[in-house]
Amino acid sequence: MKLADGQSYQRVPDLNSKISSKPDSPGIRLEKLDTLEKNVKYKLLVRTHAPGVADGLAGYDFTVNFPPTGGRCDVNPSSGTALETQFHFLCSNWRDIDNDQPIRYQFSYESEKGLYTIVSYGKDAEAFTKLPVGDQKLSYKLKFVVAIMDSLSDSTTFSVPVTVSCLRFQGPFPT
């Protein structure tokens, strides 16, 4: 489709699958933006027609944000003892092609009840922490996740494998 400003656009053939409102409703709600290509400029055009009233045309330009990409996160050491070993998590080479700065990092682990405990949040790409024991049924592996977010809160999650075993008891039991 050619527009008056000389730009050309391609129709999104399955737009109805990306909106939760009906095409003839007074408003449009785009919900399934994850089905649109990231970092592509879109123009939403709305045409109106009512008998006895002038036809109307309105447009809205938007670009689907692209989350941070290209990096990795590591831990040293990769295994240790609960509440004893100091783990160092370090993320590197993450970039945001949209330049939605600053990039923020949320370091967290999953508890046995499925809740996440945040260890660190902010601009620092590293965190130091002692951790609780991992899941015994999974050979003491602890689900540790880093969310790497741009300034629009679009994020990429990165799992960091870490094994945290039980505390070692040394010496006789107290009497």
Short mmCIF file of C-alpha atoms in Angstrom, two decimals:
data_model
loop_
_atom_site.label_atom_id
_atom_site.label_comp_id
_atom_site.label_asym_id
_atom_site.label_seq_id
_atom_site.Cartn_x
_atom_site.Cartn_y
_atom_site.Cartn_z
CA MET A 1 0.00 0.00 0.00
CA LYS A 2 1.36 3.46 -0.97
CA LEU A 3 0.62 6.37 1.31
CA ALA A 4 0.51 10.09 0.55
CA ASP A 5 3.93 10.58 2.18
CA GLY A 6 5.49 8.22 -0.38
CA GLN A 7 6.14 5.40 2.09
CA SER A 8 4.92 1.95 1.30
CA TYR A 9 3.61 -0.58 3.78
CA GLN A 10 2.60 -4.20 3.65
CA ARG A 11 -0.65 -5.35 5.19
CA VAL A 12 -0.47 -7.64 8.20
CA PRO A 13 -2.61 -10.45 6.80
CA ASP A 14 -3.84 -11.83 10.12
CA LEU A 15 -4.40 -8.62 12.08
CA ASN A 16 -7.63 -9.95 13.58
CA SER A 17 -5.60 -12.62 15.42
CA LYS A 18 -3.49 -9.87 17.05
CA ILE A 19 -6.30 -7.67 18.37
CA SER A 20 -8.72 -8.40 21.17
CA SER A 21 -11.31 -5.86 20.03
CA LYS A 22 -13.59 -6.24 17.05
CA PRO A 23 -12.43 -4.42 13.89
CA ASP A 24 -15.60 -2.28 13.90
CA SER A 25 -15.43 -1.32 17.59
CA PRO A 26 -14.74 2.31 18.62
CA GLY A 27 -11.30 1.35 19.96
CA ILE A 28 -8.59 -1.13 19.08
CA ARG A 29 -6.64 -3.13 21.62
CA LEU A 30 -3.47 -4.81 20.39
CA GLU A 31 -2.70 -7.67 22.76
CA LYS A 32 -0.61 -10.24 21.00
CA LEU A 33 2.35 -8.03 20.15
CA ASP A 34 4.72 -10.94 20.66
CA THR A 35 3.42 -12.29 17.34
CA LEU A 36 4.68 -9.17 15.53
CA GLU A 37 8.27 -8.93 14.37
CA LYS A 38 10.54 -7.08 16.75
CA ASN A 39 12.37 -3.91 15.72
CA VAL A 40 10.07 -3.42 12.71
CA LYS A 41 8.15 -0.17 12.21
CA TYR A 42 4.38 -0.64 11.93
CA LYS A 43 1.66 1.82 11.02
CA LEU A 44 -1.83 1.18 12.26
CA LEU A 45 -4.32 2.79 9.86
CA VAL A 46 -7.95 3.26 10.79
CA ARG A 47 -10.52 4.27 8.21
CA THR A 48 -13.97 5.42 9.19
CA HIS A 49 -17.09 5.69 7.10
CA ALA A 50 -20.56 6.65 8.16
CA PRO A 51 -23.42 7.64 5.84
CA GLY A 52 -23.80 11.40 5.63
CA VAL A 53 -20.48 12.09 7.40
CA ALA A 54 -17.05 12.72 5.90
CA ASP A 55 -14.81 9.69 5.72
CA GLY A 56 -11.82 9.70 8.06
CA LEU A 57 -8.32 8.24 8.12
CA ALA A 58 -5.96 8.13 11.11
CA GLY A 59 -2.60 6.49 11.52
CA TYR A 60 -0.34 5.53 14.42
CA ASP A 61 3.33 4.53 13.98
CA PHE A 62 4.94 2.14 16.45
CA THR A 63 7.88 -0.22 16.69
CA VAL A 64 7.79 -3.43 18.70
CA ASN A 65 10.58 -3.23 21.25
CA PHE A 66 13.46 -5.68 21.13
CA PRO A 67 14.76 -7.01 24.48
CA PRO A 68 18.46 -7.07 25.39
CA THR A 69 20.37 -9.76 23.55
CA GLY A 70 23.76 -11.26 22.79
CA GLY A 71 25.14 -11.75 26.27
CA ARG A 72 25.61 -14.45 28.83
CA CYS A 73 25.68 -14.91 32.59
CA ASP A 74 28.00 -17.20 34.52
CA VAL A 75 28.64 -18.21 38.13
CA ASN A 76 31.86 -18.94 39.97
CA PRO A 77 32.01 -21.41 41.62
CA SER A 78 29.25 -23.41 39.96
CA SER A 79 28.72 -25.56 43.05
CA GLY A 80 29.09 -25.08 46.76
CA THR A 81 27.65 -25.46 50.22
CA ALA A 82 24.43 -23.79 51.37
CA LEU A 83 24.85 -20.58 53.39
CA GLU A 84 28.61 -21.04 53.31
CA THR A 85 29.89 -20.63 49.74
CA GLN A 86 30.02 -17.10 48.30
CA PHE A 87 28.75 -17.32 44.69
CA HIS A 88 29.73 -14.66 42.15
CA PHE A 89 27.24 -14.21 39.29
CA LEU A 90 28.53 -12.13 36.36
CA CYS A 91 26.72 -11.07 33.19
CA SER A 92 28.59 -9.76 30.16
CA ASN A 93 28.09 -8.54 26.59
CA TRP A 94 24.37 -7.75 26.87
CA ARG A 95 23.26 -5.01 24.48
CA ASP A 96 20.01 -3.41 23.47
CA ILE A 97 19.78 -2.73 19.73
CA ASP A 98 17.02 -0.17 20.37
CA ASN A 99 19.43 1.60 22.74
CA ASP A 100 16.77 1.62 25.50
CA GLN A 101 19.29 2.34 28.25
CA PRO A 102 20.10 1.67 30.97
CA ILE A 103 20.14 -2.11 31.04
CA ARG A 104 19.19 -3.49 34.46
CA TYR A 105 19.79 -6.92 35.95
CA GLN A 106 17.60 -8.87 38.36
CA PHE A 107 19.33 -11.86 39.97
CA SER A 108 16.97 -14.32 41.66
CA TYR A 109 16.42 -17.94 42.61
CA GLU A 110 13.30 -20.08 42.88
CA SER A 111 12.30 -21.41 46.29
CA GLU A 112 10.76 -24.82 46.82
CA LYS A 113 7.26 -23.29 46.71
CA GLY A 114 7.76 -21.70 43.30
CA LEU A 115 8.33 -18.17 44.59
CA TYR A 116 11.38 -16.19 43.54
CA THR A 117 13.74 -14.49 45.94
CA ILE A 118 15.52 -11.48 44.47
CA VAL A 119 19.20 -11.38 45.36
CA SER A 120 20.08 -8.16 43.53
CA TYR A 121 18.43 -5.64 41.22
CA GLY A 122 19.94 -2.67 39.41
CA LYS A 123 22.54 -1.56 36.88
CA ASP A 124 25.30 -3.79 38.28
CA ALA A 125 25.92 -6.76 35.97
CA GLU A 126 27.16 -8.88 38.86
CA ALA A 127 25.98 -10.14 42.22
CA PHE A 128 27.66 -11.84 45.16
CA THR A 129 25.53 -14.03 47.40
CA LYS A 130 25.29 -17.10 49.59
CA LEU A 131 22.42 -19.41 48.65
CA PRO A 132 20.10 -21.92 50.31
CA VAL A 133 20.30 -25.63 49.56
CA GLY A 134 19.14 -26.74 46.12
CA ASP A 135 16.44 -29.31 45.36
CA GLN A 136 17.58 -32.70 46.71
CA LYS A 137 15.43 -34.49 44.08
CA LEU A 138 17.42 -32.65 41.35
CA SER A 139 20.89 -33.43 42.76
CA TYR A 140 20.84 -30.14 44.74
CA LYS A 141 20.42 -27.95 41.67
CA LEU A 142 18.98 -24.53 42.43
CA LYS A 143 17.02 -22.68 39.75
CA PHE A 144 18.86 -19.36 39.45
CA VAL A 145 17.63 -16.85 36.86
CA VAL A 146 18.86 -13.46 35.71
CA ALA A 147 16.38 -11.13 34.00
CA ILE A 148 18.16 -8.62 31.76
CA MET A 149 15.85 -5.62 31.17
CA ASP A 150 15.94 -2.50 29.03
CA SER A 151 14.49 0.85 30.13
CA LEU A 152 11.06 -0.18 28.76
CA SER A 153 11.11 -3.31 30.98
CA ASP A 154 11.36 -5.66 28.02
CA SER A 155 13.47 -8.55 29.24
CA THR A 156 15.43 -11.63 28.39
CA THR A 157 15.82 -14.31 31.05
CA PHE A 158 18.98 -16.34 31.39
CA SER A 159 19.20 -19.47 33.55
CA VAL A 160 22.47 -20.02 35.40
CA PRO A 161 23.09 -23.60 36.55
CA VAL A 162 24.24 -23.77 40.17
CA THR A 163 24.42 -26.69 42.61
CA VAL A 164 24.08 -25.95 46.32
CA SER A 165 24.46 -28.90 48.67
CA CYS A 166 23.66 -29.24 52.37
CA LEU A 167 25.79 -27.80 55.12
CA ARG A 168 28.50 -30.16 56.25
CA PHE A 169 28.45 -30.91 59.93
CA GLN A 170 31.85 -31.34 61.52
CA GLY A 171 32.46 -32.54 65.01
CA PRO A 172 30.36 -34.36 67.58
CA PHE A 173 26.74 -33.53 68.24
CA PRO A 174 26.28 -31.22 71.22
CA THR A 175 25.02 -32.92 74.35
#
